[in-house]
Each structure stands twice: as C-alpha cells, then as structure tokens.
Short mmCIF file of C-alpha atoms in Angstrom, two decimals:
data_model
loop_
_atom_site.label_atom_id
_atom_site.label_comp_id
_atom_site.label_asym_id
_atom_site.label_seq_id
_atom_site.Cartn_x
_atom_site.Cartn_y
_atom_site.Cartn_z
CA UNK A 1 -138.27 37.73 -62.69
CA UNK A 2 -138.56 40.99 -60.79
CA UNK A 3 -141.11 43.38 -61.54
CA UNK A 4 -140.21 46.82 -63.11
CA UNK A 5 -142.03 50.13 -63.19
CA UNK A 6 -141.56 52.85 -65.75
CA UNK A 7 -143.22 56.18 -66.51
CA UNK A 8 -145.93 55.56 -69.23
CA UNK A 9 -144.58 58.40 -71.31
CA UNK A 10 -142.12 61.15 -71.66
CA UNK A 11 -141.05 63.76 -74.33
CA UNK A 12 -137.46 64.88 -75.09
CA UNK A 13 -135.98 67.37 -77.38
CA UNK A 14 -134.02 66.37 -80.47
CA UNK A 15 -130.18 66.55 -79.87
CA UNK A 16 -130.58 66.44 -76.10
CA UNK A 17 -129.95 63.68 -73.77
CA UNK A 18 -132.84 61.33 -72.91
CA UNK A 19 -132.80 59.68 -69.54
CA UNK A 20 -135.28 56.90 -69.06
CA UNK A 21 -135.75 55.64 -65.63
CA UNK A 22 -136.65 52.13 -64.61
CA UNK A 23 -137.42 50.89 -60.91
CA UNK A 24 -136.91 47.33 -59.90
CA UNK A 25 -136.59 47.44 -56.12
CA UNK A 26 -137.32 43.49 -55.90
CA UNK A 27 -134.32 42.66 -58.11
CA UNK A 28 -132.18 39.69 -56.99
CA UNK A 29 -128.54 39.45 -57.15
CA UNK A 30 -128.30 37.20 -60.24
CA UNK A 31 -130.85 39.25 -62.22
CA UNK A 32 -129.74 41.38 -65.04
CA UNK A 33 -131.30 44.75 -66.38
CA UNK A 34 -132.04 44.70 -70.14
CA UNK A 35 -133.42 47.38 -72.30
CA UNK A 36 -135.09 47.08 -75.40
CA UNK A 37 -137.14 49.51 -77.63
CA UNK A 38 -139.79 49.11 -80.12
CA UNK A 39 -140.48 51.57 -82.99
CA UNK A 40 -143.82 51.80 -84.42
CA UNK A 41 -144.76 48.77 -86.54
CA UNK A 42 -141.23 47.01 -85.83
CA UNK A 43 -140.35 44.25 -83.64
CA UNK A 44 -138.55 45.03 -80.35
CA UNK A 45 -134.75 45.82 -80.51
CA UNK A 46 -132.19 45.00 -78.13
CA UNK A 47 -130.28 48.04 -76.74
CA UNK A 48 -128.09 47.21 -73.67
CA UNK A 49 -127.84 45.03 -70.66
CA UNK A 50 -126.08 45.07 -67.48
CA UNK A 51 -125.65 43.42 -63.93
CA UNK A 52 -123.99 45.94 -61.49
CA UNK A 53 -121.49 48.05 -63.41
CA UNK A 54 -122.51 50.90 -65.75
CA UNK A 55 -122.44 49.87 -69.34
CA UNK A 56 -122.09 51.72 -72.73
CA UNK A 57 -122.40 50.84 -76.33
CA UNK A 58 -122.85 52.52 -79.53
CA UNK A 59 -126.76 52.96 -78.86
CA UNK A 60 -126.90 54.05 -75.18
CA UNK A 61 -125.54 54.09 -71.65
CA UNK A 62 -127.01 52.14 -68.77
CA UNK A 63 -126.60 53.50 -65.28
CA UNK A 64 -127.39 51.15 -62.47
CA UNK A 65 -127.65 52.34 -58.83
CA UNK A 66 -125.42 50.82 -56.25
CA UNK A 67 -128.26 49.17 -54.52
CA UNK A 68 -129.28 48.00 -58.02
CA UNK A 69 -133.02 48.91 -57.17
CA UNK A 70 -133.12 51.13 -60.17
CA UNK A 71 -131.73 52.08 -63.22
CA UNK A 72 -131.44 54.78 -66.06
CA UNK A 73 -131.18 54.45 -69.86
CA UNK A 74 -129.57 57.27 -71.42
CA UNK A 75 -129.86 58.12 -75.08
CA UNK A 76 -126.96 60.68 -75.34
CA UNK A 77 -128.26 62.78 -78.27
CA UNK A 78 -131.64 61.94 -79.05
CA UNK A 79 -132.86 61.90 -82.63
CA UNK A 80 -136.38 61.66 -84.14
CA UNK A 81 -135.78 58.06 -85.02
CA UNK A 82 -135.30 57.23 -81.30
CA UNK A 83 -139.03 57.84 -80.92
CA UNK A 84 -140.17 54.42 -79.67
CA UNK A 85 -141.48 52.46 -76.75
CA UNK A 86 -138.82 51.54 -74.48
CA UNK A 87 -139.06 48.38 -72.31
CA UNK A 88 -136.88 47.81 -69.17
CA UNK A 89 -136.78 43.97 -68.27
CA UNK A 90 -135.23 42.33 -65.27
CA UNK A 91 -134.33 38.68 -65.85
CA UNK A 92 -131.89 36.03 -64.65
CA UNK A 93 -129.80 34.87 -67.35
CA UNK A 94 -128.97 31.35 -68.27
CA UNK A 95 -132.36 30.41 -66.33
CA UNK A 96 -135.49 30.78 -68.12
CA UNK A 97 -135.74 32.03 -71.58
CA UNK A 98 -138.71 34.29 -72.05
CA UNK A 99 -138.53 38.06 -71.90
CA UNK A 100 -141.41 39.60 -69.70
CA UNK A 101 -142.30 42.86 -71.24
CA UNK A 102 -144.35 45.27 -69.19
CA UNK A 103 -145.91 48.57 -70.51
CA UNK A 104 -142.60 50.39 -71.32
CA UNK A 105 -142.15 54.13 -71.69
CA UNK A 106 -143.45 55.68 -74.77
CA UNK A 107 -140.80 58.36 -75.78
CA UNK A 108 -141.43 61.17 -78.21
CA UNK A 109 -138.39 62.94 -79.35
CA UNK A 110 -139.59 66.44 -80.61
CA UNK A 111 -137.72 68.84 -82.93
CA UNK B 1 -130.05 40.81 -94.94
CA UNK B 2 -129.09 38.29 -92.06
CA UNK B 3 -131.85 39.39 -89.69
CA UNK B 4 -135.04 37.41 -88.43
CA UNK B 5 -137.57 37.37 -91.28
CA UNK B 6 -141.31 36.40 -90.87
CA UNK B 7 -143.82 35.62 -93.49
CA UNK B 8 -146.52 36.96 -94.18
CA UNK B 9 -146.18 40.33 -92.81
CA UNK B 10 -150.00 40.75 -92.71
CA UNK B 11 -152.80 38.20 -92.71
CA UNK B 12 -156.66 38.90 -92.76
CA UNK B 13 -158.70 35.73 -92.31
CA UNK B 14 -162.24 34.90 -91.39
CA UNK B 15 -163.30 33.45 -87.90
CA UNK B 16 -162.89 29.85 -87.97
CA UNK B 17 -160.09 29.48 -90.76
CA UNK B 18 -156.77 28.07 -89.96
CA UNK B 19 -153.64 30.15 -90.49
CA UNK B 20 -149.87 29.38 -90.57
CA UNK B 21 -146.82 31.86 -90.05
CA UNK B 22 -143.41 31.18 -90.89
CA UNK B 23 -140.20 32.38 -89.08
CA UNK B 24 -136.76 32.29 -90.33
CA UNK B 25 -134.04 33.10 -87.54
CA UNK B 26 -130.64 34.32 -87.72
CA UNK B 27 -128.69 31.15 -89.14
CA UNK B 28 -126.31 30.60 -86.29
CA UNK B 29 -129.01 30.99 -83.65
CA UNK B 30 -130.25 27.64 -81.94
CA UNK B 31 -132.83 29.33 -79.93
CA UNK B 32 -136.13 30.50 -81.45
CA UNK B 33 -139.09 32.28 -79.70
CA UNK B 34 -142.64 33.22 -80.50
CA UNK B 35 -144.34 36.16 -78.92
CA UNK B 36 -147.86 37.73 -79.28
CA UNK B 37 -148.54 41.22 -78.94
CA UNK B 38 -151.95 42.97 -78.84
CA UNK B 39 -152.42 46.78 -79.23
CA UNK B 40 -150.87 48.89 -76.81
CA UNK B 41 -149.51 46.18 -74.70
CA UNK B 42 -145.91 44.64 -74.51
CA UNK B 43 -145.16 41.37 -76.32
CA UNK B 44 -146.17 38.21 -74.40
CA UNK B 45 -144.32 35.00 -74.62
CA UNK B 46 -145.78 32.10 -76.26
CA UNK B 47 -143.24 29.48 -76.70
CA UNK B 48 -139.61 28.60 -77.53
CA UNK B 49 -137.42 26.07 -79.25
CA UNK B 50 -133.86 25.01 -78.77
CA UNK B 51 -132.85 23.42 -82.11
CA UNK B 52 -135.92 21.32 -83.00
CA UNK B 53 -137.03 20.82 -79.30
CA UNK B 54 -140.13 22.89 -78.01
CA UNK B 55 -138.82 23.29 -74.55
CA UNK B 56 -141.48 25.67 -72.86
CA UNK B 57 -144.98 26.71 -73.75
CA UNK B 58 -147.06 29.61 -72.26
CA UNK B 59 -150.49 29.00 -70.85
CA UNK B 60 -151.46 31.50 -73.44
CA UNK B 61 -150.75 28.91 -76.05
CA UNK B 62 -154.17 27.06 -76.24
CA UNK B 63 -154.60 23.84 -78.05
CA UNK B 64 -155.61 25.55 -81.21
CA UNK B 65 -152.00 26.88 -81.52
CA UNK B 66 -149.22 24.59 -82.48
CA UNK B 67 -145.70 25.47 -83.26
CA UNK B 68 -142.99 23.42 -85.01
CA UNK B 69 -139.26 23.75 -86.02
CA UNK B 70 -138.72 20.36 -87.67
CA UNK B 71 -135.07 20.69 -88.63
CA UNK B 72 -133.90 23.14 -86.10
CA UNK B 73 -133.94 26.02 -88.66
CA UNK B 74 -137.27 27.86 -89.53
CA UNK B 75 -140.49 27.59 -87.49
CA UNK B 76 -144.16 27.63 -88.14
CA UNK B 77 -146.77 28.70 -85.88
CA UNK B 78 -150.24 27.39 -86.70
CA UNK B 79 -153.58 28.75 -85.26
CA UNK B 80 -156.57 26.51 -85.97
CA UNK B 81 -160.22 27.67 -85.95
CA UNK B 82 -159.21 31.28 -85.47
CA UNK B 83 -161.13 33.53 -83.17
CA UNK B 84 -161.36 37.29 -83.23
CA UNK B 85 -159.45 37.49 -80.18
CA UNK B 86 -156.45 35.79 -81.83
CA UNK B 87 -155.90 39.27 -83.71
CA UNK B 88 -152.66 40.44 -82.71
CA UNK B 89 -148.95 40.83 -83.98
CA UNK B 90 -147.16 37.58 -83.89
CA UNK B 91 -143.49 38.17 -83.17
CA UNK B 92 -140.74 35.77 -83.72
CA UNK B 93 -137.10 36.23 -82.11
CA UNK B 94 -133.89 34.23 -82.21
CA UNK B 95 -130.97 34.16 -79.88
CA UNK B 96 -127.67 32.20 -79.12
CA UNK B 97 -128.00 29.69 -76.41
CA UNK B 98 -125.58 31.39 -74.32
CA UNK B 99 -126.92 34.96 -74.81
CA UNK B 100 -130.65 34.20 -74.51
CA UNK B 101 -131.44 37.46 -72.95
CA UNK B 102 -130.21 39.16 -76.15
CA UNK B 103 -132.94 38.32 -78.49
CA UNK B 104 -133.32 39.65 -82.11
CA UNK B 105 -136.82 40.03 -83.26
CA UNK B 106 -138.32 39.84 -86.69
CA UNK B 107 -140.82 42.40 -88.09
CA UNK B 108 -143.78 40.33 -87.02
CA UNK B 109 -146.84 38.94 -88.86
CA UNK B 110 -150.09 41.08 -88.04
CA UNK B 111 -153.10 38.98 -87.96
CA UNK B 112 -156.48 40.24 -88.25
CA UNK B 113 -159.53 37.85 -87.83
CA UNK B 114 -162.79 39.17 -89.01
#
C-alpha cells in the first residue's frame, strides 16, 4: 500500500469547516483513499473512501486531486465531538485485508 | 447495539500470566481482524479471519499469541506468558468480504502488564 503523509496536528474553530490534507504521491491506479478517525479511548471509525471522484456522505466530503497524489477530508461544520485523530489510508481493495495506519492528524476543535 | 463488542474492556495482569480477550463481530460480517495499538501510535494489524479460517498473521504475532474463531462468529486472542511490552490496546474489527476496507472497530481491550 502507498505511503501517506499527514500533518501531525491542527486546530479548527467550532462551526467552521475543517480541511484535513493528505499526501499520497506514490498512489497507484487501483488504490483507494480511506479516512478513519479515532476519538480518544475509542476504536477507529470509518468515515469515507474514494478512488477518483469526490465523495460525500453524512459525515464528510472527500476531495481527491485529479492526479490522485493528494486528497482533502472536509468536515463541513466542525463540532467539539469531532476532536479526534484522523487517519488517511491508501489501500488496494479486494487484495490484502489489513488497514495500515500511519500517525494521523490530531485535530482539536476549539469553541 | 449491533456493533462490535469486546470483553473485557480493561485487563491488568502480572508478567508471565496468560490472558484471553474476546471479540464479537457484527453478525453478518464474515471477516474479523485484530489490531494492537500502543500509546501515541496508530493501530497495527495482527491477524485476520475469513469465517473460521485464519488467513493472515503479522510478524508482530509472536508464538506467544494465538487467535481463534472456532465457529466463524466470535473470536478470542490469547497471550501466553505476558511481557510488559504486551501492554497496549487490542482492537477487534469486522467487515463484509466485499467491503473489507470498510472495517467496524470495537472499543478495544486495554491491557496493562505489571
């Protein structure tokens, strides 16, 4: 699976959009981008994934650049409950089964 | 609650003792995974099952570790002769076979070896 690079930490204001970047410059054509988050003392939680097109669900939006070398997870209206570590993971689906977590981005939502 | 459950949530043991953790996956998920997470790090893959078959084991899973999923439902992870370095959060996750990247995690079992 391709390596990902994320900033170690970032702050954002409650009620504002939080934009979390991820670089995956060595991503190959059949690798998906997955985002998970882990709230303190809980297990990781799936957020969203995508291959090429931008994706949106009830939790977040995922914007993948045209060259697929980077992506951004957008939390449209951050709340205090969004404070967590966010992990960007690149993996081939249907081949290999583990998720390879990096260090993630520690996001602190401030009132 | 139809999520993944783990038992116990916390375990304190003395070095050299054996411990066993249980994971109950989401009922319709045939894949089950174990991960380990130490403080400040992301989870690390240990092993996974498809139904009752253990299909992959990480090099992290030393011979003191054994995992089973006897009837393809719940799973157990046993650590024999625990060492202080085994202190960590042990996470279980499950998924459908066709959506294996979308894994649902339990709350974890936090192990402290004294």
